[in-house]
XYZ file of C-alpha atoms in Angstrom:
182
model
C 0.000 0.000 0.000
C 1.127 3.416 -0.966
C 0.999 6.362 1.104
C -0.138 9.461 -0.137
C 1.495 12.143 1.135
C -0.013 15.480 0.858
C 2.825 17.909 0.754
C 1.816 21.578 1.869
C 5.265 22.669 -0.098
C 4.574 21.118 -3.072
C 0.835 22.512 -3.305
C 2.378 25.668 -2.226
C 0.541 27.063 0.663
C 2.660 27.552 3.354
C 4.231 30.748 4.060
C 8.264 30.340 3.980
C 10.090 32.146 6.906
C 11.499 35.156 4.595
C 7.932 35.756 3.955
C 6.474 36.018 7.129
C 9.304 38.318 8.112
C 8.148 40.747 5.333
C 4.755 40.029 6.545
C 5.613 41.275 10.025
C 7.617 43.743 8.765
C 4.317 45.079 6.701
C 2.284 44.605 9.518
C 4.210 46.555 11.692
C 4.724 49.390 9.413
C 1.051 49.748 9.001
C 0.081 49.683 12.927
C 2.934 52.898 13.013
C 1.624 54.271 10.707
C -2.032 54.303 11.920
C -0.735 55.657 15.753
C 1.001 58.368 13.554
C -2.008 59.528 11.791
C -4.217 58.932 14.769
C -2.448 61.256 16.573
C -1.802 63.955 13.766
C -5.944 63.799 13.628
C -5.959 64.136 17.752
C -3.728 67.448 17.298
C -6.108 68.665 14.844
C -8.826 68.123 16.981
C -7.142 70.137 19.717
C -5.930 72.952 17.764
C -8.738 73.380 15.561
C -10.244 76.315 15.191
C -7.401 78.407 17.262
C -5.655 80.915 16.433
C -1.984 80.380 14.820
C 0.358 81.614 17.489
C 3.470 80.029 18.175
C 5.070 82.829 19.588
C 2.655 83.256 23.039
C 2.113 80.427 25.618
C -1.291 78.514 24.860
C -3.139 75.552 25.721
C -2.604 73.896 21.842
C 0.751 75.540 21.403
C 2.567 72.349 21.785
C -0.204 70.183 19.287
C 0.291 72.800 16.999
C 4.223 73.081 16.977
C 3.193 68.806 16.624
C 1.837 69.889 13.598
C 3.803 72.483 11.914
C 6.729 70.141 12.175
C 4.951 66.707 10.296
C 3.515 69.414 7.866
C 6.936 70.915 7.075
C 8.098 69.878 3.812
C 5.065 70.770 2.363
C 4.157 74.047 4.114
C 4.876 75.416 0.265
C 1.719 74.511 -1.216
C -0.789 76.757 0.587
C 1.294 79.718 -0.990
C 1.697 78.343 -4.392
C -2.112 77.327 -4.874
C -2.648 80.898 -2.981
C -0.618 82.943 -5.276
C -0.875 80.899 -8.732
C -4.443 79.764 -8.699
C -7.733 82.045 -8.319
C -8.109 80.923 -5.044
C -5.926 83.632 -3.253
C -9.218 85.811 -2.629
C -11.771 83.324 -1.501
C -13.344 82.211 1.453
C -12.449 78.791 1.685
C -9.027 80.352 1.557
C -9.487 83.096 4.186
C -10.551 80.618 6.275
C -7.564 77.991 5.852
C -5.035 80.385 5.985
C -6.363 83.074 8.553
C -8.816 81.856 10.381
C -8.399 77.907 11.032
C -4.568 77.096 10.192
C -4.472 74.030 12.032
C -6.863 72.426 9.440
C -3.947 72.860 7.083
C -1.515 71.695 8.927
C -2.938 68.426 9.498
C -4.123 67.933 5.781
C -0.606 68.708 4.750
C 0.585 66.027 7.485
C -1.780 63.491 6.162
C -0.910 64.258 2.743
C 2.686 63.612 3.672
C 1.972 61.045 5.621
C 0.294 59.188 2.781
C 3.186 59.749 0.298
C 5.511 58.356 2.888
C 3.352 55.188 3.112
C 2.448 54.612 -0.339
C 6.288 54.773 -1.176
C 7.545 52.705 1.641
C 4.534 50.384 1.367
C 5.050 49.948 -2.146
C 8.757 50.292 -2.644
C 10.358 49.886 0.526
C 11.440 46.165 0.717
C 13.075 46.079 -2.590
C 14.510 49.195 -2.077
C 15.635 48.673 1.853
C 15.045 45.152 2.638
C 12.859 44.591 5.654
C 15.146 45.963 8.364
C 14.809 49.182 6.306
C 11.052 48.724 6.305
C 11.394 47.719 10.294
C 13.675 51.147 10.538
C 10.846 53.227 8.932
C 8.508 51.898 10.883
C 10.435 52.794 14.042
C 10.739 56.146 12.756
C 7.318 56.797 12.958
C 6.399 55.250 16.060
C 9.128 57.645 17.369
C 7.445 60.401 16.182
C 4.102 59.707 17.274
C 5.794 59.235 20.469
C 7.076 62.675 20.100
C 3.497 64.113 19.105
C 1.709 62.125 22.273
C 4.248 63.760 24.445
C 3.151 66.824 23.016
C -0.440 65.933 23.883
C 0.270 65.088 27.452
C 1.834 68.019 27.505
C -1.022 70.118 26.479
C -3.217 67.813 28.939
C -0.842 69.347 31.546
C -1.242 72.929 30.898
C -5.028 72.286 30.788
C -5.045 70.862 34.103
C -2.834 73.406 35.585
C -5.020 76.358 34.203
C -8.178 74.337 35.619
C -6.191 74.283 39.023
C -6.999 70.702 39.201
C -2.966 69.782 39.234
C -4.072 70.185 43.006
C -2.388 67.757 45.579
C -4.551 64.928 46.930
C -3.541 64.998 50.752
C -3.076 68.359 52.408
C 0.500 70.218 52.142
C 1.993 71.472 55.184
C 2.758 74.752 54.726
C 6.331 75.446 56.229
C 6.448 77.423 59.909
C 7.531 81.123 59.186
C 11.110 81.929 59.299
C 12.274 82.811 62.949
C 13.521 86.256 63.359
C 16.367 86.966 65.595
C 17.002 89.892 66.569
C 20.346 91.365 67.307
C-alpha cells in the first residue's frame, strides 16, 4: 500500500520564513503608521479652530508646533495654490489660511503622511530590505511618540489652568522663618 502524502510545499501554501518576516515587517509598518495619523488627527482636533500663534504660551501651542513640524516639507503649497491659482481671494481660503490654520496643517501632514506610506509600502522592501522597512517603521512610532508627548503636555497645561494639578492629601505649609534679633 502506498501512502499518499499530501505535501503543503509542493501545493504551495505555506508561508516560507522570509515571507512572514516581510509580513511582520508590513504589519508593523502599518500599525505605526495608523498611531502616527491617529495622533496627527488628535492634534487637529485640539488645535482646531485656534488661532496660529506660536510665539505666546497657549493651551494647543505644543499640538500645533506637533503639527507644523509633520507638515513641514510641504508648508509650500498653501502659498503656491494661494498665489498661482484664483483661489488667493476666496473664502475657503481666508478661512484655511487666517482663520483655522491648524486644518492645514494636518491635511498637509496626512498628505505627507500618505506619500511616505504609499512609497515605503510599495517600494520599501526592494529598495531597503525589511530591516529598512522595520527602521521606517520605528521612525514613525518615534514620532508619534514625540506628538503624544506633546499631547500630554497640552493635557498638563489644561489641568494646571483648571487648578486641578491640586495635591490629593493636604500640604503642610512650612512654619515662618524665625527672626532673631540682634
Amino acid at each position: 500500500m502506498k501512502k499518499n502524502k499530501n505535501s503543503s510545499k509542493k501545493r504551495n501554501n505555506y508561508i516560507k520564513a522570509s515571507d512572514s518576516k516581510k509580513k511582520r515587517a508590513l504589519e508593523f509598518f502599518n500599525r505605526c503608521t495608523l498611531l502616527l495619523l491617529i495622533v496627527i488627527l488628535v492634534s487637529l482636533a485640539v488645535c482646531f479652530d485656534r488661532p496660529y500663534e506660536l510665539a505666546k504660551p497657549s493651551v494647543h501651542g505644543p499640538a500645533l508646533w506637533f503639527l507644523h513640524l509633520t507638515a513641514w516639507p510641504l508648508l509650500f503649497l498653501p502659498g503656491v495654490v494661494n498665489n498661482i491659482s484664483w483661489a488667493h481671494n476666496t473664502p475657503v481660503m481666508h478661512y484655511l489660511i487666517d482663520t483655522n490654520p491648524a486644518l492645514v496643517l494636518a491635511i498637509l501632514a496626512a498628505m505627507l503622511l500618505g506619500v511616505i506610506y504609499l512609497l515605503f509600502r510599495r517600494y520599501g522592501i526592494a529598495w531597503f530590505g525589511v530591516s529598512g522597512l522595520r527602521s521606517a517603521g520605528h521612525f514613525m512610532l518615534i514620532f508619534a511618540g514625540w506628538g503624544i508627548l506633546q499631547l500630554v503636555i497640552c493635557a498638563v497645561i489644561v489641568l494646571q489652568d483648571t487648578n486641578t494639578l491640586i495635591p490629593f492629601h493636604p500640604v503642610k505649609t512650612p512654619p515662618a522663618a524665625v527672626q532673631s534679633s540682634k
